[in-house]
Coordinates of C-alpha atoms in Angstrom, one line a residue:
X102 CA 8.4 -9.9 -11.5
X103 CA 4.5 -9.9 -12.3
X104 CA 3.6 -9.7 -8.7
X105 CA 5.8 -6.4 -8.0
X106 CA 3.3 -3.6 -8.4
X107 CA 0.4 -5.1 -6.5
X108 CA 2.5 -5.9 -3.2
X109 CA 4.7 -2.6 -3.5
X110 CA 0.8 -0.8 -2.9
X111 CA -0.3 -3.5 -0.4
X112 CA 3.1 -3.8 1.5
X113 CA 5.4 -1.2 0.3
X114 CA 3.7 2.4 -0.4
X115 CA 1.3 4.1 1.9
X116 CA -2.4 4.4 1.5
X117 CA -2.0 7.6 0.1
X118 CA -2.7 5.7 -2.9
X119 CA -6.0 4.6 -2.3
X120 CA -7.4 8.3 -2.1
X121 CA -5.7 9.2 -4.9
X122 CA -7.1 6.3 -7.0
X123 CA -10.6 6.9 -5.7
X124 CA -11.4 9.3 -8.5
X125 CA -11.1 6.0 -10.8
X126 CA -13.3 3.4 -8.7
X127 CA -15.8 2.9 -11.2
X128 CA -17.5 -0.3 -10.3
X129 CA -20.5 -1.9 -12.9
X130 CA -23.8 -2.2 -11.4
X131 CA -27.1 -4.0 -13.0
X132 CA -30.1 -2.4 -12.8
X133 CA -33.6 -3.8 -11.5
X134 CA -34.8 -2.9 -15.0
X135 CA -31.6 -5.3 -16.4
X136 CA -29.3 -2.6 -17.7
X137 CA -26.3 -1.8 -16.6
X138 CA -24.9 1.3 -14.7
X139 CA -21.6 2.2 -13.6
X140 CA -21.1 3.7 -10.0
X141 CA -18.2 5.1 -8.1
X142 CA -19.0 2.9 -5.4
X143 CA -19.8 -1.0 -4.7
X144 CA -23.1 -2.6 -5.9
X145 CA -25.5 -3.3 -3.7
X146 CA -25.1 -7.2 -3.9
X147 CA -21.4 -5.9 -2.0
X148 CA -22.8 -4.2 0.7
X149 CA -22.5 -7.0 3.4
X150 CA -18.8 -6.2 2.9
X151 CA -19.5 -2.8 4.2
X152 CA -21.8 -4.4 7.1
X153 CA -18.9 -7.2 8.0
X154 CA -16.2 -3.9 8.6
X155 CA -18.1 -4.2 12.1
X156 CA -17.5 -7.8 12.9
X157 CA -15.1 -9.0 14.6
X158 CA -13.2 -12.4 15.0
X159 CA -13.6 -15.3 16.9
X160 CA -11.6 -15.5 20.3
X161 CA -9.9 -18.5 18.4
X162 CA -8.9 -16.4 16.0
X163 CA -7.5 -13.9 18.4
X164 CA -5.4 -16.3 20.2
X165 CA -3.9 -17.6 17.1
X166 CA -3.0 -14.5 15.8
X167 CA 0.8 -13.2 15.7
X168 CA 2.4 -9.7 15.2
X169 CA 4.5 -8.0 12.4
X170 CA 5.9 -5.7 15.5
X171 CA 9.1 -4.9 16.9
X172 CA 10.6 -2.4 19.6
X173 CA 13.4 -1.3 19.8
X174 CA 14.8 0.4 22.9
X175 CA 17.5 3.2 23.8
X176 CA 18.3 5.2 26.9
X177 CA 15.1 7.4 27.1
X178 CA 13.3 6.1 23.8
X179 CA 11.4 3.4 22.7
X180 CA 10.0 2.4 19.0
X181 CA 7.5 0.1 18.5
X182 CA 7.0 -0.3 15.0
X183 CA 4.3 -2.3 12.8
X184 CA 4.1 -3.6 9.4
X185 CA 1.3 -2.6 7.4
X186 CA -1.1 -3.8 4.9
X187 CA -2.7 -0.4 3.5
X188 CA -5.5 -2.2 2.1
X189 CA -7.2 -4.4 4.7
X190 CA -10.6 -6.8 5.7
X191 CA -12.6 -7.6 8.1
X192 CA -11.0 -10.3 9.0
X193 CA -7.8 -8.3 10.4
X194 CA -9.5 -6.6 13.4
X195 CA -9.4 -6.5 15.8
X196 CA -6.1 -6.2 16.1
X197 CA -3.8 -8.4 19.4
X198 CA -4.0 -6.5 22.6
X199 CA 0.0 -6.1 22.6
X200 CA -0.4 -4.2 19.3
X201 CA -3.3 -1.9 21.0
X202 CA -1.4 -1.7 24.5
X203 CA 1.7 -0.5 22.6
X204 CA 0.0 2.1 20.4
X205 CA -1.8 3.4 23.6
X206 CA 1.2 4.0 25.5
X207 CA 3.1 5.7 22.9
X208 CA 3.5 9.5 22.7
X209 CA 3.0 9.7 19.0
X210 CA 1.9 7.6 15.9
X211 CA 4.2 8.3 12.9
X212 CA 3.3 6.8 9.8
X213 CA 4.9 7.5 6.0
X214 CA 2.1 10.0 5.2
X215 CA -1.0 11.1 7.3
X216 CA -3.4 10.8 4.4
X217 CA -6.2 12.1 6.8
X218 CA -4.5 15.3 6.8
X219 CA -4.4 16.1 3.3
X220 CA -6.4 19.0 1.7
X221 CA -9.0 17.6 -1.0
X222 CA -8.1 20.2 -3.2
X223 CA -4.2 20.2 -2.7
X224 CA -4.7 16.2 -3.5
X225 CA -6.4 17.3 -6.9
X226 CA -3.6 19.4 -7.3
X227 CA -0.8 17.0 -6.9
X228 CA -2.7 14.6 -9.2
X229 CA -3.0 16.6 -11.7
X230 CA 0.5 17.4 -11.5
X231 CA 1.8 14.1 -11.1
X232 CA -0.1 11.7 -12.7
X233 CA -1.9 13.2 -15.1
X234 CA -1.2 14.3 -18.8
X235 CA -1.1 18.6 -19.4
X236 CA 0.5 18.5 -22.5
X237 CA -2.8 16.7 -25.0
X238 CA -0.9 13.8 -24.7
X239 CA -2.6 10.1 -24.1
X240 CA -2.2 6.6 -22.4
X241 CA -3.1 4.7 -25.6
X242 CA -0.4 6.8 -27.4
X243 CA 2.4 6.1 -24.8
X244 CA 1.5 2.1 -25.5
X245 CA 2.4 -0.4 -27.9
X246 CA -0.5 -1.4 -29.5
X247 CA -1.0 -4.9 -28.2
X248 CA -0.6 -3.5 -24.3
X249 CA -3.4 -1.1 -25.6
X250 CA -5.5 -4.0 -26.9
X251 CA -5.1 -5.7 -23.9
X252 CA -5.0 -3.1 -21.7
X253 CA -8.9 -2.8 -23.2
X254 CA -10.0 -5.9 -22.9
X255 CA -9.0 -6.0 -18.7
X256 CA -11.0 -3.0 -18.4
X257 CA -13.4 -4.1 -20.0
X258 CA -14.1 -7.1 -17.9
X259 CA -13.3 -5.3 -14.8
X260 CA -16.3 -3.1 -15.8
X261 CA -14.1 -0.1 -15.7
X262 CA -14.3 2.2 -19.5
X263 CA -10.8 2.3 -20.5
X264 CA -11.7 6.0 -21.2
X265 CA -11.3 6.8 -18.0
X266 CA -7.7 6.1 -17.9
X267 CA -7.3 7.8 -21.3
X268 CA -5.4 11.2 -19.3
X269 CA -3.1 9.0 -16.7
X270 CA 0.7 8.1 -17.0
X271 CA 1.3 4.6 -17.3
X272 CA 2.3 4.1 -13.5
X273 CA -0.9 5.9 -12.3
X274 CA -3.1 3.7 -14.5
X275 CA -1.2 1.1 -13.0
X276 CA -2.0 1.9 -9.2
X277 CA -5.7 3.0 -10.6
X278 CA -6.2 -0.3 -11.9
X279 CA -4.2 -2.3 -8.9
X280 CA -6.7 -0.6 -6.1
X281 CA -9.8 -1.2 -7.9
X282 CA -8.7 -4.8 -8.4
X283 CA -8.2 -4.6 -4.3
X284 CA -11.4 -3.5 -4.1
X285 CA -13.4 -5.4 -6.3
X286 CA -11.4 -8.8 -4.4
X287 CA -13.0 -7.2 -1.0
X288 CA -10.1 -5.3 0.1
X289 CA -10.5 -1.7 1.2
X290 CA -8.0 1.1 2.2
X291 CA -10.6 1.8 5.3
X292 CA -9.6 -1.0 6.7
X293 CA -5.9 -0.5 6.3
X294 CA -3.5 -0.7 9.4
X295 CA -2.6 2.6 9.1
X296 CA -6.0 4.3 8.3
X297 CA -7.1 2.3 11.7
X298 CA -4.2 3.6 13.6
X299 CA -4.8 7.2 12.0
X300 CA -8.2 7.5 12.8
X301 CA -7.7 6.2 16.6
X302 CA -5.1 9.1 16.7
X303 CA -7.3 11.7 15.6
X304 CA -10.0 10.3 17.9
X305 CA -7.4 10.2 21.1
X306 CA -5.8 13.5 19.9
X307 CA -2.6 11.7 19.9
X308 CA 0.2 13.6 17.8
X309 CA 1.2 12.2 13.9
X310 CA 4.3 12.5 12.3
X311 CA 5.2 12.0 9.0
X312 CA 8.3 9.8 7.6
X313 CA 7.4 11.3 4.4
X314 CA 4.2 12.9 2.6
X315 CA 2.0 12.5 -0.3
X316 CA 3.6 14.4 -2.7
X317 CA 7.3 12.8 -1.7
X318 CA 5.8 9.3 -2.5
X319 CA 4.5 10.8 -5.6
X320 CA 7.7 11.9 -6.5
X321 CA 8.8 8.4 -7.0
X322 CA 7.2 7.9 -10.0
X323 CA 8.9 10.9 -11.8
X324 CA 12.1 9.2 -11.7
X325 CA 10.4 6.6 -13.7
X326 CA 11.6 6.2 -17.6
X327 CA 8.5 5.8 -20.0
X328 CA 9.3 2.3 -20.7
X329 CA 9.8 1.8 -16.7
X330 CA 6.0 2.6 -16.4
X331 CA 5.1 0.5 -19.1
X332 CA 6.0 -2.0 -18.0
X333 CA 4.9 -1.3 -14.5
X334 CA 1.5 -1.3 -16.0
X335 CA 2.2 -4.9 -18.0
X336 CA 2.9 -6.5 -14.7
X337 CA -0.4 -5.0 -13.1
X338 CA -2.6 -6.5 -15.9
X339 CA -0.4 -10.0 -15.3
X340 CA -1.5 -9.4 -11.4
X341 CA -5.3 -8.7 -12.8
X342 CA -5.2 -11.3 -15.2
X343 CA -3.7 -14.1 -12.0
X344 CA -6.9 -13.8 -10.0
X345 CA -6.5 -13.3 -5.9
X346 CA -4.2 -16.2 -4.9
X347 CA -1.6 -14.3 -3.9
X348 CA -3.5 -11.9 -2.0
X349 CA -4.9 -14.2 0.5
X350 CA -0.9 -15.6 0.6
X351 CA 0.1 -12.5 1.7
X352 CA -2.7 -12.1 3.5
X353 CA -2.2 -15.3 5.6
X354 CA 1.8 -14.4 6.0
X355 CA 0.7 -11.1 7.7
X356 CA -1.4 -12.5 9.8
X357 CA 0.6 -15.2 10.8
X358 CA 3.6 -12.3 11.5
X359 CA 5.5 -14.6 9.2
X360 CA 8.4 -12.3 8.0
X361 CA 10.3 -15.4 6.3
X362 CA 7.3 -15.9 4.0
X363 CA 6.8 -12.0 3.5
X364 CA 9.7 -11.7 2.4
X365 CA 9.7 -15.0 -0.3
X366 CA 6.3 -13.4 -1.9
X367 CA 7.8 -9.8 -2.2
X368 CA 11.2 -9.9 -2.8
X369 CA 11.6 -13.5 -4.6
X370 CA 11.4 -12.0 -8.7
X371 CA 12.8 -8.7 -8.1
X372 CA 16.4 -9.9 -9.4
X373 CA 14.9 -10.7 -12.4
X374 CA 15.7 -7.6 -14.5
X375 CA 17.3 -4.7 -13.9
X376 CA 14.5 -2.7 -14.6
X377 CA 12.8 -5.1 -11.8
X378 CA 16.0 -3.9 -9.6
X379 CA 16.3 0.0 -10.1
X380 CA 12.2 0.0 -9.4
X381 CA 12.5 -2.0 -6.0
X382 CA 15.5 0.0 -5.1
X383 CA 13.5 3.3 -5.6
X384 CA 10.6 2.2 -3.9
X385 CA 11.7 0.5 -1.0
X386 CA 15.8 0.1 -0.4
X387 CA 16.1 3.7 -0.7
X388 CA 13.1 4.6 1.1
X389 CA 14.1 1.8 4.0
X390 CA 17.3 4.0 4.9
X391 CA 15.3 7.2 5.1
X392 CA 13.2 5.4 7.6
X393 CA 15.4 3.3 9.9
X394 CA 17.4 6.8 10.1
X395 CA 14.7 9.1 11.4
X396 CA 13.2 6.0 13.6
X397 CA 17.2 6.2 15.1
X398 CA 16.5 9.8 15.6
X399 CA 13.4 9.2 17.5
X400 CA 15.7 6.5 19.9
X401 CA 18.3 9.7 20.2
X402 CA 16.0 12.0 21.3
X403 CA 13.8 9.8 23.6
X404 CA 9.8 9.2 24.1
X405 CA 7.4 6.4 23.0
X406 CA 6.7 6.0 19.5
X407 CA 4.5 3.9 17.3
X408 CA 5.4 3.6 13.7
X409 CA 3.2 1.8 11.2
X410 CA 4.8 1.5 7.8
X411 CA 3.9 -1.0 4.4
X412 CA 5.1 -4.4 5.5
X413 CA 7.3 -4.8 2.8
X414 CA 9.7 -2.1 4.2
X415 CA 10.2 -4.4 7.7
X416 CA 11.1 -8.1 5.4
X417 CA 14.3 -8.9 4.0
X418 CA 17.9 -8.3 3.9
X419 CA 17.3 -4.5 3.8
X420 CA 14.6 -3.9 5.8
X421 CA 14.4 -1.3 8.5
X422 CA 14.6 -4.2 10.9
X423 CA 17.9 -4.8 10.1
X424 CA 19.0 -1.6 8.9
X425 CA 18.5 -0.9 13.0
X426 CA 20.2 -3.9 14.1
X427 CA 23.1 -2.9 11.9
X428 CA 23.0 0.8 13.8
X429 CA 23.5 -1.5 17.1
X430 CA 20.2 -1.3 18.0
X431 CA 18.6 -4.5 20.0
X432 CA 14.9 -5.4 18.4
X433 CA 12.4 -7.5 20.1
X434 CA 9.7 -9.2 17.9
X435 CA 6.7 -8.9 19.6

C-alpha cells in the first residue's frame, strides 16, 4: 500500500498539487564559503536539469515511443483523451506526432483543473483553508510519537526543516513532502503533460474546460478521517525512505503506453486494507465516473475534444476507458 500516495499525485490527481506545494520546496544548498543555505529553488549543481527541459530526444527514441491515448467517436463528436503524468522530464518531449496532430485538431483542451487559471491569492486562500491548521493546533501533536521521530529524521535528510510542516494537516504534509521528493529525483510539474498541453492552449488561444477545479480536488482530503491522513503520510515516508525505483517503472510503463503494467504498479496493494480501499475509491473510482460521464456529454453534444487527465484514472477495471466502453462507446488506442 506504501506506493499509493506517490502515484495517486503522479498518475491520479492533477498538478494542482504542485503549485500548491511550492510554498514548501525548500531545497539545501552549500555555500562557496562551505556553509549551508536553504533555498526555495534547486542548487546550482541542478541547473543542467533546468538547461535539459530544452532537449529533445533522439529520432530513435521517437520512433519507439507509444501512446496512453484513446478516441472515442459518436455522431458529431469526437474525444481523444490522454493519460497524464503531472510531474514530468526531459526525456518525455517531445511528445508523438499523433498526440500533437490530435490536440491541434481539437476544439478544446479539457483537463481536471486549469491550474494556469488560478488566482495567486485565491490559491493562498484555499490553502489556508484546506490544508492548513486555524485552530493553534500542530502536525507533531496530531502524530504518534515515533511517526514524529521519523517523520524528523526524513526531513532532515531531505534538507527540508520539519518546522516548516509544523502548521499542515497530515495529508498536505504528505503531498508537500511527495513533490519535493519528485523534485529533488529530477521530476518537475513544468514538464507535466498537462502543464505542456495548458500552456500550448494559452499560446494557441484554444478554449479550456475544467472536469473539476482546485478547490473540488481539495475537497477530497476533508473527507479524510485523522488516522486516514496519518497514515497517508506513513506511506509517503515508506515511498521517501524506497528511493526512485518505482518512478522510473512507472516512468518506462508511460512511455511505453503500457496500460497492463500501469495498472499492476498502481492498483496492485490497494486491496490491502480497507482504509487502502475507501482512499482509492475517493480519489479515483469516484472521481473516474464523474469523468467518463461529462466526456459522454462532450460525445452528445458533438465537437473535437482533447482531454488530458492523471494516468491512473485511464488503467484498470474502472477506468474511464472502460467506464465508456460500458456506455457503448467504441475506443480506439492510439
Amino acid at each position: 500500500m506504501s506506493k499509493h500516495v506517490v502515484l495517486w499525485m503522479w498518475l491520479g490527481l492533477a498538478a494542482a498539487v504542485g503549485p500548491l506545494t511550492t510554498q514548501a520546496a525548500v531545497f539545501k544548498c552549500p555555500e562557496a564559503a562551505g556553509k549551508v543555505l536553504f533555498q526555495d529553488r534547486p542548487c546550482e549543481e541542478n541547473a543542467a536539469l533546468t538547461a535539459a527541459k530544452g532537449e529533445r530526444p533522439s529520432a530513435i527514441a521517437l520512433q519507439s515511443a507509444r501512446n496512453l491515448v484513446w478516441k472515442a467517436s459518436a455522431p458529431g463528436g469526437t474525444v481523444y483523451f490522454m493519460g497524464s503524468i503531472h510531474f514530468g522530464t526531459p526525456e518525455m518531449y517531445p511528445l508523438s506526432p499523433a498526440v500533437t496532430q490530435a490536440f491541434t485538431h481539437a476544439d478544446a483542451l479539457v483537463v481536471e483543473a486549469d491550474v494556469l487559471a488560478v488566482d495567486p491569492q485565491q490559491l493562498a486562500g484555499i490553502v489556508a483553508d484546506k490544508a492548513m491548521y486555524q485552530d493553534g493546533s500542530t502536525l507533531q501533536a496530531a502524530l504518534p510519537p515515533a511517526l514524529w521521530r521519523r517523520l524528523t529524521e526524513i526531513t532532515a535528510g531531505m534538507g527540508v526543516p520539519v518546522s516548516l510542516l509544523e502548521r499542515q494537516k497530515p495529508w498536505f504534509a504528505s503531498m508537500t513532502l511527495t513533490a519535493l521528493a519528485l523534485r529533488q529525483n529530477g521530476f518537475d510539474e513544468e514538464l507535466g503533460v498537462d502543464y505542456h498541453f495548458l500552456k500550448l492552449a494559452n499560446q494557441q488561444r484554444k478554449r479550456v474546460i475544467e472536469l473539476e477545479s482546485v478547490k473540488q480536488q481539495l475537497d477530497l482530503f476533508d473527507r479524510f478521517s485523522q488516522q486516514e491522513q496519518v497514515v497517508m503520510l506513513e506511506q509517503t515516508l515508506d515511498d521517501i525512505a524506497r528511493g526512485p525505483r518505482f518512478l522510473r517503472e512507472m516512468l518506462s510503463a508511460w512511455k511505453a503506453g503500457d496500460e497492463t503494467r500501469l495498472d499492476d504498479l498502481l492498483n496492485e496493494e490497494y486491496r490491502t486494507t480497507k482504509t487502502a480501499q475507501r482512499m482509492y475509491r475517493i480519489l479515483i473510482v469516484d472521481r473516474n465516473a464523474l469523468m467518463a460521464g461529462k466526456i459522454a456529454d462532450m460525445l452528445r453534444r458533438g465537437g473535437t475534444y482533447f482531454v488530458v487527465v492523471g494516468a491512473g484514472h485511464l488503467v484498470g477495471k474502472e477506468s474511464v476507458v472502460n467506464l465508456l466502453r460500458g456506455k457503448g462507446y467504441q475506443l480506439e488506442k492510439l
